[in-house]
Coordinates of C-alpha atoms and ligand atoms in Angstrom, one line a residue:
M288 CA 262.7 94.9 -73.3
S289 CA 262.7 91.2 -74.2
S290 CA 260.4 90.4 -77.1
S291 CA 259.8 86.8 -77.9
I292 CA 256.9 84.3 -78.2
Y293 CA 257.8 83.4 -74.5
S294 CA 257.9 87.0 -73.2
V295 CA 255.7 87.4 -70.3
A296 CA 255.9 91.3 -70.7
D297 CA 254.6 90.9 -74.4
K298 CA 251.9 88.4 -73.3
A299 CA 250.7 90.9 -70.5
R300 CA 250.7 93.7 -73.0
Q301 CA 253.1 95.6 -70.9
S302 CA 254.0 99.0 -72.5
R303 CA 257.4 100.5 -73.1
P304 CA 259.0 102.4 -70.2
I305 CA 257.5 105.9 -69.9
D306 CA 259.5 108.9 -71.2
P307 CA 258.2 111.8 -69.0
S308 CA 259.5 114.2 -71.6
E309 CA 257.1 112.8 -74.2
P310 CA 254.0 115.0 -74.3
F311 CA 250.6 113.7 -73.6
D312 CA 247.3 115.2 -74.2
I313 CA 245.0 115.8 -71.1
S314 CA 242.0 116.1 -73.6
W315 CA 242.3 112.3 -74.1
V316 CA 240.3 111.8 -70.8
K317 CA 237.4 113.5 -72.4
G318 CA 234.2 111.3 -72.2
K319 CA 235.7 108.8 -69.9
T320 CA 233.7 107.8 -66.9
I321 CA 236.2 107.7 -64.1
L322 CA 235.5 106.6 -60.4
I323 CA 237.7 107.9 -57.5
T324 CA 237.7 106.5 -54.1
G325 CA 238.6 108.9 -51.4
G326 CA 238.0 111.8 -53.9
A327 CA 236.9 114.5 -51.3
S328 CA 240.4 115.6 -50.4
G329 CA 244.1 115.6 -51.4
F330 CA 245.2 113.6 -54.5
G331 CA 241.5 112.4 -55.2
A332 CA 240.2 116.0 -55.2
S333 CA 243.1 117.2 -57.4
F334 CA 242.6 114.5 -59.8
F335 CA 238.8 115.2 -59.7
R336 CA 239.3 118.9 -60.5
Q337 CA 241.9 118.3 -63.3
W338 CA 240.0 115.5 -65.2
A339 CA 236.6 117.3 -64.6
A340 CA 238.0 120.4 -66.3
A341 CA 239.2 118.2 -69.3
G342 CA 235.7 116.9 -69.9
A343 CA 235.8 113.5 -68.2
N344 CA 232.6 112.2 -66.3
V345 CA 233.9 111.8 -62.7
V346 CA 232.3 110.1 -59.7
I347 CA 234.0 110.4 -56.4
G348 CA 233.3 108.3 -53.3
D349 CA 234.3 109.2 -49.9
V350 CA 233.2 108.9 -46.2
D351 CA 233.3 112.7 -46.0
D352 CA 229.9 113.5 -47.4
N353 CA 230.0 117.3 -46.5
K354 CA 233.5 117.7 -48.3
G355 CA 232.5 115.4 -51.3
E356 CA 229.3 117.3 -52.0
S357 CA 230.8 120.7 -51.8
I358 CA 233.7 119.9 -54.1
V359 CA 231.3 118.5 -56.6
R360 CA 229.1 121.6 -56.5
A361 CA 232.2 123.9 -56.7
V362 CA 233.7 122.1 -59.7
R363 CA 230.4 121.8 -61.6
I364 CA 230.2 125.7 -61.5
A365 CA 233.8 126.2 -62.3
T366 CA 233.9 123.8 -65.2
D367 CA 230.2 123.8 -66.4
N368 CA 230.6 120.0 -66.5
H369 CA 227.6 118.5 -65.2
N370 CA 228.7 114.9 -65.3
L371 CA 230.2 115.0 -62.0
H372 CA 228.9 113.3 -58.9
F373 CA 229.4 112.4 -55.3
I374 CA 228.2 109.1 -53.7
H375 CA 228.9 108.1 -50.2
C376 CA 231.4 105.2 -50.2
D377 CA 233.2 103.5 -47.3
V378 CA 235.8 101.5 -49.0
T379 CA 236.0 99.0 -46.0
N380 CA 232.3 98.1 -46.5
W381 CA 231.7 95.7 -49.5
Q382 CA 228.1 96.7 -50.0
S383 CA 228.9 100.4 -49.9
Q384 CA 231.4 99.8 -52.6
V385 CA 229.0 97.7 -54.7
N386 CA 226.3 100.6 -54.3
F387 CA 229.2 103.1 -55.4
F388 CA 229.9 101.4 -58.6
K389 CA 226.2 100.3 -59.3
E390 CA 225.1 103.9 -59.0
A391 CA 228.1 105.4 -60.8
A392 CA 227.4 103.1 -63.8
K393 CA 223.8 104.3 -63.8
L394 CA 225.0 107.9 -63.8
S395 CA 227.5 107.3 -66.6
P396 CA 226.2 108.9 -70.0
H397 CA 227.4 105.8 -72.0
G398 CA 226.4 103.2 -69.2
G399 CA 230.0 102.0 -68.7
I400 CA 233.0 102.6 -66.3
D401 CA 236.2 103.4 -68.1
A402 CA 238.5 103.9 -65.2
I403 CA 238.8 103.6 -61.5
V404 CA 241.4 105.0 -59.1
A405 CA 241.8 103.1 -55.8
N406 CA 242.9 106.2 -53.9
A407 CA 241.2 106.2 -50.5
G408 CA 243.8 105.8 -47.8
V409 CA 244.6 106.8 -44.1
A410 CA 247.8 106.8 -42.2
E411 CA 248.5 105.5 -38.7
L412 CA 247.8 108.1 -36.0
N413 CA 248.6 105.7 -33.2
P414 CA 251.1 103.3 -34.4
T415 CA 250.0 99.8 -33.2
F416 CA 253.0 97.7 -33.7
N417 CA 255.6 100.0 -32.3
K418 CA 254.4 100.2 -28.8
P419 CA 256.4 98.6 -26.1
G420 CA 254.8 95.2 -25.0
Q421 CA 252.4 95.8 -22.0
L422 CA 253.7 93.1 -19.6
D423 CA 251.2 93.9 -16.7
V424 CA 248.1 92.9 -18.7
G425 CA 246.3 89.5 -18.8
D426 CA 245.5 88.5 -22.5
P427 CA 247.3 90.8 -25.0
P428 CA 244.8 93.3 -26.5
K429 CA 243.7 92.8 -30.0
P430 CA 245.7 95.0 -32.3
D431 CA 243.9 98.0 -34.1
I432 CA 244.5 97.4 -37.9
R433 CA 242.0 99.5 -39.4
V434 CA 244.7 101.0 -41.6
I435 CA 244.8 97.6 -43.4
D436 CA 241.1 97.7 -43.7
V437 CA 241.1 101.0 -45.6
N438 CA 244.3 100.8 -47.4
L439 CA 244.5 97.1 -48.5
V440 CA 241.2 95.3 -47.9
G441 CA 239.4 98.5 -49.3
V442 CA 241.8 98.5 -52.4
L443 CA 241.1 94.7 -53.0
Y444 CA 237.3 95.4 -53.0
T445 CA 237.8 98.1 -55.4
T446 CA 239.9 96.0 -57.5
H447 CA 237.5 93.1 -57.4
L448 CA 234.6 95.5 -58.6
A449 CA 237.0 97.0 -61.2
L450 CA 237.6 93.7 -62.8
F451 CA 234.0 93.0 -62.8
Y452 CA 232.9 96.3 -64.4
L453 CA 235.8 97.4 -66.6
P454 CA 235.6 94.5 -69.1
R455 CA 231.7 95.2 -69.4
N456 CA 232.3 98.8 -70.5
P457 CA 230.6 99.0 -74.0
G458 CA 232.9 99.6 -76.9
S459 CA 236.0 99.4 -74.8
Q460 CA 239.2 97.6 -76.1
P461 CA 242.0 95.7 -74.4
P462 CA 245.1 97.8 -73.9
D463 CA 247.3 98.2 -77.0
P464 CA 250.8 99.5 -76.4
N465 CA 251.4 99.9 -80.1
K466 CA 248.4 102.1 -80.7
N467 CA 249.0 105.2 -82.9
Q468 CA 249.2 108.3 -80.7
R469 CA 247.4 110.4 -83.2
K470 CA 244.3 108.0 -83.0
M471 CA 244.1 108.2 -79.2
H472 CA 241.2 110.5 -79.1
E473 CA 239.1 108.4 -81.4
S474 CA 238.4 105.7 -78.8
P475 CA 237.8 107.2 -75.4
R476 CA 236.4 103.8 -74.0
D477 CA 239.0 102.4 -71.7
R478 CA 239.4 99.7 -69.0
H479 CA 241.9 101.2 -66.5
L480 CA 242.7 100.5 -62.9
L481 CA 245.0 103.0 -61.4
L482 CA 246.3 102.0 -57.9
I483 CA 247.8 104.4 -55.5
G484 CA 251.0 103.1 -53.6
S485 CA 253.5 105.2 -51.9
M486 CA 257.2 105.5 -51.3
A487 CA 256.2 103.2 -48.4
S488 CA 255.4 100.5 -51.0
L489 CA 259.3 100.5 -51.7
Y490 CA 260.8 101.2 -48.2
P491 CA 259.8 101.3 -44.6
I492 CA 258.8 104.4 -42.8
P493 CA 259.3 104.2 -39.1
Q494 CA 256.3 104.4 -36.9
Q495 CA 254.2 103.6 -39.9
T496 CA 254.3 99.7 -39.9
L497 CA 250.7 99.1 -40.8
Y498 CA 250.9 101.7 -43.5
G499 CA 254.0 100.3 -44.9
T500 CA 252.5 96.8 -44.8
S501 CA 249.3 98.0 -46.6
K502 CA 251.3 99.9 -49.3
H503 CA 253.7 97.0 -49.9
G504 CA 250.4 94.9 -50.3
V505 CA 249.3 97.4 -53.0
L506 CA 252.6 97.0 -54.8
G507 CA 252.3 93.2 -54.6
L508 CA 248.7 93.5 -56.0
F509 CA 250.0 95.6 -58.9
R510 CA 252.8 93.3 -59.7
S511 CA 250.6 90.2 -59.6
L512 CA 247.8 91.9 -61.4
R513 CA 249.7 93.2 -64.3
S514 CA 250.6 89.8 -65.5
T515 CA 247.0 88.6 -65.5
A516 CA 244.7 91.7 -65.9
F517 CA 245.2 91.5 -69.5
T518 CA 242.9 88.3 -69.7
N519 CA 240.2 90.7 -68.8
G520 CA 241.6 93.3 -71.3
V521 CA 242.2 95.6 -68.2
R522 CA 245.3 97.9 -68.0
V523 CA 246.6 98.5 -64.6
N524 CA 249.2 101.0 -63.4
L525 CA 250.5 102.2 -60.2
I526 CA 251.8 105.6 -58.8
C527 CA 254.1 105.7 -55.7
P528 CA 254.4 109.3 -54.4
Y529 CA 256.9 110.6 -52.0
F530 CA 255.3 112.7 -49.1
V531 CA 253.1 115.5 -50.3
D532 CA 251.5 118.1 -48.1
T533 CA 247.9 116.8 -47.8
A534 CA 245.7 116.0 -44.8
I535 CA 247.0 112.4 -44.5
I536 CA 250.4 113.8 -43.1
T537 CA 250.1 113.3 -39.5
P538 CA 251.4 115.9 -36.9
L539 CA 254.3 113.8 -36.0
G540 CA 255.0 113.3 -39.8
R541 CA 255.1 117.1 -40.3
A542 CA 257.7 117.4 -37.4
V543 CA 259.8 114.6 -38.8
L544 CA 259.5 116.2 -42.4
A545 CA 260.3 119.8 -41.2
G546 CA 262.8 121.4 -43.6
A547 CA 262.9 118.4 -46.1
S548 CA 261.8 118.8 -49.7
L549 CA 258.3 117.3 -50.5
A550 CA 257.0 116.0 -53.7
K551 CA 254.5 118.5 -55.4
I552 CA 250.8 117.6 -55.8
E553 CA 251.0 119.0 -59.3
D554 CA 253.5 116.2 -60.2
V555 CA 251.3 113.6 -58.6
V556 CA 248.4 114.9 -60.8
E557 CA 250.6 114.9 -63.9
A558 CA 251.8 111.3 -63.3
A559 CA 248.2 110.0 -62.7
S560 CA 246.8 112.0 -65.6
R561 CA 249.4 110.6 -68.0
L562 CA 248.5 107.1 -67.0
M563 CA 244.8 108.0 -67.2
A564 CA 244.8 109.7 -70.5
D565 CA 247.1 107.5 -72.5
S566 CA 245.3 104.1 -72.9
R567 CA 248.6 102.7 -74.5
I568 CA 250.2 102.6 -71.0
N569 CA 250.0 99.3 -69.2
G570 CA 251.9 97.7 -66.3
R571 CA 253.8 100.8 -65.3
N572 CA 254.8 102.0 -61.8
L573 CA 255.7 105.8 -61.6
V574 CA 257.4 107.0 -58.5
V575 CA 256.9 110.7 -57.8
G576 CA 259.6 112.3 -55.9
P577 CA 260.6 116.0 -54.8
R578 CA 261.8 118.1 -57.8
I579 CA 265.6 117.7 -58.0
K580 CA 268.3 118.6 -60.5
I581 CA 270.3 115.9 -61.8
V582 CA 273.2 115.5 -64.2
Q583 CA 274.6 112.7 -66.2
T584 CA 278.3 111.7 -65.8
E585 CA 280.5 110.5 -68.4
E586 CA 280.1 107.0 -67.3
G587 CA 276.3 107.4 -67.9
E588 CA 275.4 107.5 -64.2
W589 CA 272.9 110.2 -63.0
Q590 CA 274.0 112.4 -60.2
Y591 CA 272.5 115.1 -58.0
S592 CA 273.8 118.3 -59.3
G593 CA 273.0 120.6 -56.2
Q594 CA 270.1 122.9 -55.5
E595 CA 270.9 125.4 -58.2
G596 CA 272.1 122.8 -60.8
N597 CA 274.2 123.8 -63.8
E598 CA 273.7 124.4 -67.5
K599 CA 273.8 120.6 -68.2
S600 CA 271.4 119.5 -65.4
T601 CA 267.8 118.4 -65.8
E602 CA 265.0 118.9 -63.3
V603 CA 263.1 115.6 -62.6
S604 CA 260.3 114.4 -60.2
L605 CA 259.2 111.2 -62.0
W606 CA 260.9 108.0 -61.9
E607 CA 260.0 104.5 -63.0
A608 CA 260.2 101.5 -60.5
N609 CA 259.8 97.7 -60.9
T610 CA 260.6 98.1 -64.6
D611 CA 262.3 94.8 -65.2
D612 CA 260.0 92.5 -63.1
L613 CA 258.3 90.8 -65.9
E614 CA 261.7 90.2 -67.9
N615 CA 262.9 88.7 -64.8
T616 CA 259.9 86.6 -64.5
D617 CA 260.8 85.3 -68.1
V618 CA 264.2 84.4 -66.9
F619 CA 262.9 82.8 -63.8
M620 CA 260.2 80.8 -65.8
R621 CA 262.7 79.6 -68.5
R622 CA 265.0 78.3 -65.7
I623 CA 262.4 76.8 -63.6
V624 CA 260.4 75.3 -66.5
G625 CA 263.8 74.0 -67.9
I626 CA 264.6 72.3 -64.5
M627 CA 261.2 70.9 -64.1
N628 CA 261.2 69.5 -67.7
A629 CA 264.6 67.8 -67.0
A630 CA 263.2 66.4 -63.7
H631 CA 260.0 65.2 -65.6
E632 CA 262.1 63.3 -68.2
M633 CA 264.3 61.6 -65.6
N634 CA 261.1 60.6 -63.6
G635 CA 259.7 59.0 -66.9
W636 CA 256.1 57.7 -67.7
I637 CA 255.9 55.4 -64.7
K638 CA 255.8 58.3 -62.2
W639 CA 253.5 60.3 -64.5
A640 CA 251.1 57.3 -64.6
K641 CA 251.2 56.8 -60.8
D642 CA 250.5 60.5 -60.2
M643 CA 247.6 60.4 -62.7
V644 CA 245.9 57.4 -61.1
R645 CA 246.3 59.1 -57.6
A646 CA 244.6 62.3 -59.1
L647 CA 241.8 60.3 -60.8
L648 CA 241.1 58.4 -57.4
L649 CA 240.9 61.8 -55.6
M650 CA 238.5 63.2 -58.3
V651 CA 236.3 60.2 -57.7
K652 CA 236.4 60.7 -53.9
E653 CA 235.9 64.5 -54.0
G654 CA 233.8 64.7 -57.1
P655 CA 234.7 66.0 -60.5
M656 CA 233.8 69.7 -59.5
I657 CA 237.5 70.6 -58.8
T658 CA 237.9 73.7 -61.0
S659 CA 241.0 75.1 -59.2
I660 CA 244.5 73.6 -58.9
W661 CA 244.4 74.9 -55.3
R662 CA 242.2 73.2 -52.7
R663 CA 239.4 75.5 -51.5
Q664 CA 239.1 76.6 -47.8
N665 CA 235.5 76.2 -46.9
Ligands
NAD1 N1 250.0 112.7 -49.2 C1 251.0 111.8 -49.2 O1 252.3 112.3 -48.8 C2 251.0 110.5 -49.9 C3 252.1 109.9 -50.4 C4 252.1 108.6 -51.0 C5 250.7 108.1 -51.0 N2 249.6 108.7 -50.6 C6 248.3 108.0 -50.7 O2 247.5 108.7 -51.5 C7 246.1 108.4 -51.2 C8 245.4 109.7 -51.0 O3 245.8 110.4 -49.8 P1 245.9 112.0 -49.7 O4 247.3 112.3 -49.4 O5 245.2 112.7 -50.7 O6 245.2 111.9 -48.3 P2 243.8 112.8 -47.8 O7 243.7 112.5 -46.3 O8 243.9 114.3 -48.2 O9 242.7 112.1 -48.7 C9 242.3 110.8 -48.4 C10 240.8 110.6 -48.6 O10 240.3 109.4 -48.4 C11 239.1 109.3 -47.6 N3 238.9 108.1 -46.9 C12 239.4 107.7 -45.7 N4 238.8 106.6 -45.2 C13 238.0 106.2 -46.3 C14 237.1 105.1 -46.4 N5 236.9 104.1 -45.4 N6 236.3 105.1 -47.4 C15 236.4 106.1 -48.4 N7 237.1 107.2 -48.3 C16 238.0 107.3 -47.2 C17 239.2 110.6 -46.7 O11 238.0 111.0 -46.3 C18 239.9 111.6 -47.6 O12 239.0 112.3 -48.4 C19 246.2 107.5 -50.1 O13 246.1 106.2 -50.5 C20 247.6 107.7 -49.5 O14 248.0 106.5 -48.7 C21 249.7 109.8 -50.1

């Protein structure tokens, strides 16, 4: 990893690549107040069970009230942890998310929110953009893009609220990739946003155009946020799981996947728990794949070593993606800034003075209240 005063990765407090063989302690989530959208089923429910058992205060929000309330009742009994709650939340509805955050902060024993998982998601049951065009109708019908409302607009609402609440968490600190591991448990207050992408963030899935679009959007959100969220002291991470057997897999999906190896929900929980527990980790994307055995060749390449493997092979399910983006940003910035500086020098002071006069005249015309370098759309 590059390390210099110009390094975007350093400025953004991005932590080192994750070594999945390095142990982490799940008890580091103890006392954290964690919100999970879509927490009544699948991944959300599994995160809820694991973190509740480790002593976290967990509040789940979901549109499915029956499932949400019954899982909270069951896990309270199983864990004897009473700081567990369900609040109705429809992520597509801004006010519903505002209420979810507000009520959760009131229920939090320390009044703050330490971490949020933007997990709620749906798949496309009736793929909108894959239908043949209907040539016999008058005006083309409006497309059904509800998948985008849940998986992308909902995640943007959650992110906006996370960036509002997390920096206000009493006693929390900005992410510190160099923190001493032995002192982790001393400061449970955190400011963590965990986004849930998918393999569909990285490559297309046929018949899931809107799903893929939404999950590419989540990846874009992660990549953009991880270079700016540090200004709020917030750490942001992403997981991108491969297919896992949960309620989201459509009947067609099940038919297509028949016979294939799927990823395991335990590995998704493991990846999310590592990112949740270890507040040194920031700006990382963990891909969770099926468990496979791999072996390193003499040239240093990793290769699949067959179902049974051999004595030299290792079983893996976690991989890192988008590891070098920020370093590439550094190179890009250095190049572009260098070129811009050279152009600036060639233009000389006369061009600068002309541009400045034009900018000042515009300010006089539009008023001095221009606070953004982009023009607003009103
Ligand atoms: N299972 C997989 O193969 C897989 C793979 C990669 C990523 N993911 C992602 O993981 C996340 C969780 O999916 P899952 O597999 O646990 O599915 P799931 O269907 O078991 O759980 C999704 C939960 O989201 C809730 N939800 C749906 N719409 C909502 C809304 N408008 N507001 C609030 N809650 C809403 C559902 O009621 C449900 O409880 C999703 O973002 C999904 O895209 C899943």
